[in-house]
Coordinates of C-alpha atoms and ligand atoms in Angstrom, one line a residue:
M91 CA 0.0 0.0 0.1
N92 CA 1.5 3.3 -0.9
D93 CA 1.0 6.7 0.8
R94 CA -1.9 7.6 -1.2
E95 CA -3.8 4.7 -0.6
T96 CA -3.1 4.5 3.0
E97 CA -4.1 8.4 3.2
Q98 CA -7.5 7.4 1.5
G99 CA -8.0 4.6 3.8
L100 CA -7.1 6.9 6.8
R101 CA -9.6 9.7 5.8
G102 CA -12.5 7.2 5.1
Q103 CA -11.8 5.5 8.7
A104 CA -11.5 9.0 10.5
K105 CA -14.7 10.2 8.8
A106 CA -16.6 7.1 9.8
L107 CA -15.3 7.2 13.5
L108 CA -16.5 10.9 13.7
E109 CA -19.9 10.0 12.0
E110 CA -20.5 7.0 14.2
G111 CA -19.7 9.2 17.2
K112 CA -17.0 6.7 18.2
V113 CA -14.5 9.5 18.7
N114 CA -14.9 13.2 19.6
Y115 CA -11.6 14.3 17.9
I116 CA -9.3 13.1 15.3
I117 CA -5.6 13.9 15.5
G118 CA -3.5 13.6 12.4
Y119 CA -1.3 15.4 9.9
E120 CA -2.4 18.0 7.3
P121 CA -0.1 19.9 4.7
G122 CA 2.1 22.5 6.5
S123 CA 2.6 26.1 5.1
L124 CA 5.9 25.6 4.3
K125 CA 7.4 23.2 1.6
F126 CA 7.9 19.4 2.7
T127 CA 6.3 19.9 5.8
T128 CA 3.1 18.8 7.7
T129 CA 1.4 20.2 10.9
P130 CA -0.8 18.5 13.3
L131 CA -4.6 18.6 12.6
I132 CA -6.7 18.2 15.4
T133 CA -10.5 18.2 14.4
K134 CA -14.2 17.3 15.3
D135 CA -15.3 18.2 12.0
K136 CA -15.9 15.2 9.6
D137 CA -15.2 17.3 6.4
S138 CA -11.8 18.4 7.6
V139 CA -10.6 14.7 7.7
D140 CA -10.1 15.3 3.8
R141 CA -7.2 17.4 4.6
L142 CA -5.3 14.4 6.4
V143 CA -2.1 13.3 4.8
I144 CA 0.4 10.5 5.1
S145 CA 4.0 11.5 3.7
P146 CA 7.4 11.0 4.5
F147 CA 7.4 14.2 6.3
I148 CA 4.6 13.3 9.1
V149 CA 7.3 14.1 11.7
N150 CA 5.4 14.9 14.8
N151 CA 4.6 12.4 17.6
L152 CA 1.1 13.3 18.1
S153 CA 0.7 11.4 21.2
E154 CA 1.9 14.7 22.9
Y155 CA -1.6 16.0 22.5
L156 CA -3.4 13.1 24.3
T157 CA -2.8 14.5 27.6
E158 CA -4.3 18.0 26.6
L159 CA -7.8 16.9 25.1
K160 CA -10.9 15.5 26.8
G161 CA -13.0 12.9 25.4
R162 CA -12.3 9.9 22.9
I163 CA -9.8 10.5 20.7
G164 CA -8.8 8.9 17.2
I165 CA -5.0 9.3 16.7
V166 CA -2.7 8.6 13.8
A167 CA 0.4 6.8 15.0
K168 CA 3.6 5.6 13.5
G169 CA 5.5 2.8 15.1
C170 CA 7.4 5.0 17.9
D171 CA 4.3 7.2 18.5
S172 CA 2.1 4.1 19.3
R173 CA 4.7 3.1 21.9
S174 CA 4.4 6.6 23.4
I175 CA 0.6 6.0 23.6
V176 CA 1.2 2.6 25.5
S177 CA 3.8 4.3 27.6
L178 CA 1.1 6.9 28.6
I179 CA -1.2 4.2 29.1
Q180 CA 1.0 2.4 31.4
D181 CA 1.6 5.6 33.5
N182 CA -2.1 6.2 33.6
Q183 CA -2.0 9.5 31.9
V184 CA -4.4 8.0 29.1
K185 CA -7.2 5.4 29.2
R186 CA -7.0 2.5 26.6
E187 CA -10.7 2.9 26.1
D188 CA -10.5 6.7 25.4
V189 CA -8.1 6.3 22.2
V190 CA -8.6 4.7 18.8
I191 CA -5.3 4.1 17.4
L192 CA -5.0 4.6 13.6
G193 CA -1.9 2.8 13.2
V194 CA 0.4 3.6 10.1
P195 CA 3.2 1.3 9.3
C196 CA 6.1 3.6 8.8
S197 CA 9.0 3.4 6.4
G198 CA 11.1 6.2 8.1
I199 CA 10.8 10.2 8.0
I200 CA 12.9 12.5 5.9
D201 CA 15.3 14.6 7.6
L202 CA 15.3 18.0 5.7
S203 CA 18.5 19.2 7.5
K204 CA 20.3 16.0 5.6
V205 CA 18.6 16.8 2.3
E206 CA 19.9 20.6 2.5
G207 CA 23.4 19.2 3.6
L208 CA 23.5 16.7 0.5
V209 CA 22.3 19.4 -2.3
G210 CA 23.9 22.2 -0.5
K211 CA 20.7 24.3 -0.6
D212 CA 18.0 25.7 1.7
R213 CA 14.8 23.8 1.9
D214 CA 13.2 26.9 0.3
E215 CA 15.4 26.5 -2.8
I216 CA 14.5 22.8 -3.4
D217 CA 11.8 22.3 -5.9
D218 CA 11.0 18.6 -5.4
I219 CA 11.6 15.4 -3.2
V220 CA 10.6 12.1 -4.4
W221 CA 10.9 8.9 -2.7
E222 CA 10.6 5.7 -4.7
D223 CA 11.9 2.2 -3.6
S224 CA 15.2 2.9 -2.0
K225 CA 16.1 6.0 -3.8
V226 CA 15.4 9.7 -3.3
T227 CA 15.4 12.1 -6.1
I228 CA 15.9 15.9 -5.0
T229 CA 15.4 18.5 -7.8
V230 CA 16.9 21.9 -7.5
A231 CA 16.5 24.5 -10.4
G232 CA 15.7 21.6 -12.8
D233 CA 18.7 19.6 -11.8
R234 CA 17.8 16.1 -10.4
K235 CA 20.1 14.3 -8.1
E236 CA 19.5 10.8 -6.9
F237 CA 20.7 9.6 -3.3
H238 CA 20.0 6.2 -1.4
I239 CA 17.0 6.8 1.0
G240 CA 19.1 5.8 3.9
E241 CA 21.1 9.1 3.3
V242 CA 18.1 11.4 4.2
L243 CA 16.3 9.5 6.8
F244 CA 16.4 10.8 10.5
D245 CA 19.0 9.1 12.7
N246 CA 16.4 7.6 14.9
C247 CA 14.7 6.1 11.9
L248 CA 17.7 4.5 10.8
G249 CA 17.9 2.8 14.1
C250 CA 14.3 2.1 14.3
E251 CA 13.1 -1.5 15.8
F252 CA 9.5 -1.3 15.7
S253 CA 8.3 0.8 12.7
I254 CA 4.9 -1.1 12.6
P255 CA 2.6 0.0 15.5
Q256 CA 2.8 -2.3 18.4
E257 CA -0.8 -1.3 19.4
Y258 CA -3.6 -0.2 17.2
D259 CA -7.3 -0.4 16.6
I260 CA -7.0 0.0 13.0
L261 CA -3.9 -0.8 11.0
L262 CA -3.6 1.3 7.8
G263 CA -1.4 -1.1 5.8
E264 CA 0.3 -4.0 6.7
S265 CA 4.1 -3.8 6.0
S266 CA 6.8 -1.2 5.9
S267 CA 10.0 -1.3 3.9
L268 CA 12.3 0.6 6.6
V269 CA 16.2 0.9 5.7
V270 CA 17.9 0.0 8.8
D271 CA 21.5 1.5 9.3
K272 CA 22.4 1.0 12.7
A273 CA 26.0 2.2 12.5
T274 CA 24.9 5.8 11.3
S275 CA 21.9 5.8 13.8
R276 CA 24.4 5.6 16.7
E277 CA 27.4 7.4 15.0
K278 CA 27.3 10.5 17.2
I279 CA 26.8 8.3 20.4
E280 CA 29.7 6.1 19.4
T281 CA 32.0 9.3 18.8
L282 CA 31.0 10.5 22.3
E283 CA 31.6 7.1 23.8
A284 CA 35.2 7.0 22.3
M285 CA 36.0 10.3 23.9
S286 CA 37.7 10.8 27.4
Q287 CA 35.6 11.8 30.3
E288 CA 37.3 15.2 30.0
Q289 CA 36.6 15.5 26.3
R290 CA 32.9 14.6 26.8
W291 CA 32.7 17.2 29.7
N292 CA 34.0 19.8 27.5
F293 CA 31.8 18.7 24.5
W294 CA 28.5 19.0 26.5
E295 CA 29.9 22.3 28.2
K296 CA 30.1 23.7 24.5
E297 CA 26.7 22.2 23.3
F298 CA 24.9 23.3 26.4
S299 CA 26.5 26.9 26.5
R300 CA 24.3 27.4 23.3
C301 CA 21.0 26.2 25.0
I302 CA 18.5 29.1 25.4
R303 CA 16.3 27.0 27.8
C304 CA 13.3 27.4 25.5
Y305 CA 12.1 24.1 26.8
A306 CA 10.9 23.1 23.1
C307 CA 12.6 19.6 23.9
R308 CA 10.4 19.3 26.9
N309 CA 7.4 20.5 25.5
V310 CA 7.3 18.5 22.5
C311 CA 7.9 15.3 24.4
P312 CA 5.1 12.9 25.2
A313 CA 7.0 11.3 27.9
C314 CA 7.4 14.8 29.8
F315 CA 3.7 15.1 31.1
C316 CA 4.4 16.4 34.5
E317 CA 1.8 19.4 35.2
R318 CA 4.6 21.2 37.0
C319 CA 8.1 20.6 35.9
F320 CA 10.8 20.7 38.4
V321 CA 12.7 23.4 36.6
E322 CA 9.6 25.8 37.4
E323 CA 9.7 24.9 41.0
S324 CA 10.5 28.1 43.3
E325 CA 10.6 26.3 46.6
P326 CA 12.9 24.6 46.5
Q327 CA 14.3 26.1 43.5
W328 CA 16.3 23.3 41.7
M329 CA 17.8 25.6 39.4
A330 CA 18.5 29.1 38.2
P331 CA 15.9 30.3 35.7
V332 CA 18.8 32.0 33.4
P333 CA 20.4 29.5 31.0
R334 CA 23.8 29.1 32.4
W335 CA 25.4 25.9 30.7
Q336 CA 25.7 24.2 34.1
D337 CA 22.0 24.3 34.8
N338 CA 21.2 23.6 31.1
L339 CA 23.2 20.4 31.6
M340 CA 21.5 19.5 35.0
F341 CA 18.1 19.9 33.2
Q342 CA 18.9 17.7 30.6
V343 CA 20.4 15.2 33.0
I344 CA 17.1 15.1 35.1
R345 CA 14.8 15.1 32.2
N346 CA 16.6 11.9 30.8
I347 CA 16.2 10.2 34.1
H348 CA 12.7 11.3 34.2
V349 CA 11.9 9.8 30.6
A350 CA 14.0 6.6 31.4
G351 CA 11.7 3.7 30.4
R352 CA 9.4 6.0 28.5
C353 CA 11.4 7.6 25.7
T354 CA 10.6 5.6 22.5
D355 CA 13.4 7.2 20.6
C356 CA 10.9 9.3 18.4
G357 CA 13.6 12.0 18.0
E358 CA 11.3 14.9 18.6
C359 CA 13.3 16.5 21.2
E360 CA 16.6 16.9 19.1
R361 CA 14.4 17.8 16.0
A362 CA 12.5 20.5 18.1
C363 CA 15.7 22.1 19.4
P364 CA 16.2 25.5 17.8
M365 CA 20.0 25.3 18.8
N366 CA 20.6 22.1 17.0
I367 CA 21.8 20.5 20.4
P368 CA 22.4 16.7 19.6
L369 CA 19.9 15.6 22.6
R370 CA 19.3 12.2 21.0
S371 CA 23.0 11.2 22.0
L372 CA 21.5 11.5 25.6
T373 CA 18.1 10.1 25.1
K374 CA 19.1 7.0 22.8
E375 CA 21.8 6.2 25.2
M376 CA 19.5 6.2 28.1
C377 CA 17.2 4.0 26.0
D378 CA 20.0 1.6 25.5
I379 CA 21.2 1.7 29.0
V380 CA 17.6 0.7 30.1
D381 CA 17.6 -2.1 27.8
D382 CA 20.9 -3.4 28.7
L383 CA 20.3 -3.3 32.4
Y384 CA 16.5 -4.1 32.6
H385 CA 15.7 -5.7 29.2
F386 CA 13.0 -3.1 29.0
K387 CA 11.9 -1.1 26.0
A388 CA 9.3 1.6 26.6
G389 CA 5.7 1.2 25.3
M390 CA 6.0 -2.4 24.2
D391 CA 2.9 -3.7 26.7
K392 CA 0.2 -1.8 28.2
E393 CA -0.1 -4.4 30.8
T394 CA 3.4 -4.1 32.2
A395 CA 4.2 -1.8 35.0
P396 CA 6.2 1.3 34.2
L397 CA 10.1 0.7 34.7
M398 CA 10.4 3.1 37.5
T399 CA 7.6 1.7 39.6
H400 CA 8.7 -1.9 40.2
Y401 CA 11.9 -3.7 40.7
E402 CA 12.9 -7.3 40.3
T403 CA 15.2 -9.1 43.0
T404 CA 17.4 -9.8 39.9
D405 CA 17.7 -6.4 38.9
P406 CA 21.6 -5.2 38.7
E407 CA 22.7 -2.9 41.1
D408 CA 26.4 -2.8 40.6
F409 CA 26.0 0.9 39.3
I410 CA 25.2 2.0 42.8
K411 CA 28.4 3.3 44.3
Ligands
SF4_813 S1 11.4 5.9 14.7 FE1 10.4 4.2 13.4 S2 8.4 4.3 13.6 FE2 9.2 6.3 14.4 S3 9.1 7.8 12.6 FE3 11.2 6.7 12.5 S4 11.1 4.8 11.4 FE4 9.1 5.6 11.8
SF4_814 S1 15.2 22.9 22.9 FE1 17.6 23.2 22.9 S2 17.8 25.2 23.4 FE2 15.7 24.8 24.0 S3 15.8 23.9 26.2 FE3 15.9 22.3 24.9 S4 18.3 21.9 24.6 FE4 17.8 24.0 25.4
SF4_815 S1 13.0 12.2 25.1 FE1 13.0 12.8 22.9 S2 13.2 11.0 21.9 FE2 12.4 10.3 23.9 S3 10.3 10.2 23.8 FE3 10.8 12.4 24.4 S4 10.8 13.6 22.5 FE4 10.7 11.4 21.9

């Protein structure tokens, strides 16, 4: 099934859900105002579902909106998004019976920054991006260039293990042809792992000196659902509101511990960062640590207790010094 067929199927299913009163809202994607973008569509209107799209640019993890809406919600979910929904169910933030998951088998999402890097042009100057089989054709001023699709997918997509939704009510298609390139997916992390402690410290000092503490990384993250974040506490005040690099680093260290066992490597925090700080080098590393130590992957089973709320007598504890 191609994107157009999936899109038609989605529109029909979404319309039926609204008409039959099975959901109050549909959350999906519609074309964005900029080229090669989509934007979240949240609607109660059955005619608006004709604006729903499926494309290699449906980047947002829409589960972020589930905790903000009341009522029954039909939501479009890629593999990583469906795991975020399950994680929210595990944490009692969302009731399973209140969501109808419209699962989309995913083949990966195109990273426009990588496209810009390959053709040396800003996205506004690119005329067309066409993905066919394992190739992507990029047209700039009438000049067509072909690349392997693996060169333009987001790093997290190249390392994706579950591109077909794990939990769904309606599956829009059955299979996905995901390009896996684990080496590229982990490249930035491995570069950091190869550094000495001092080099790593200097690296993060430099990176977090650029952080403007806009909190986009937190606000876009479905695993960050606290009503009041620790950074906004004034009694006690855990950190200064001014973006000193030390506090910025502390913010991310604590945020990573809070999302441990909840993060599905959807990549949204890094994508949303206006300062291009490589946040996935922290979040993905935390996913891998959680998996290595506790054999736990976030959002795989709604009946399983959240990682941080239970323990096994066999859990490793040799990291506690
Ligand atoms: S991480 Fe997997 S499911 Fe999520 S967008 Fe990338 S390929 Fe799709
Ligand atoms: S999105 Fe980037 S700049 Fe904003 S708070 Fe997060 S790390 Fe800092
Ligand atoms: S920490 Fe980042 S990658 Fe993980 S779930 Fe949140 S937004 Fe997605």
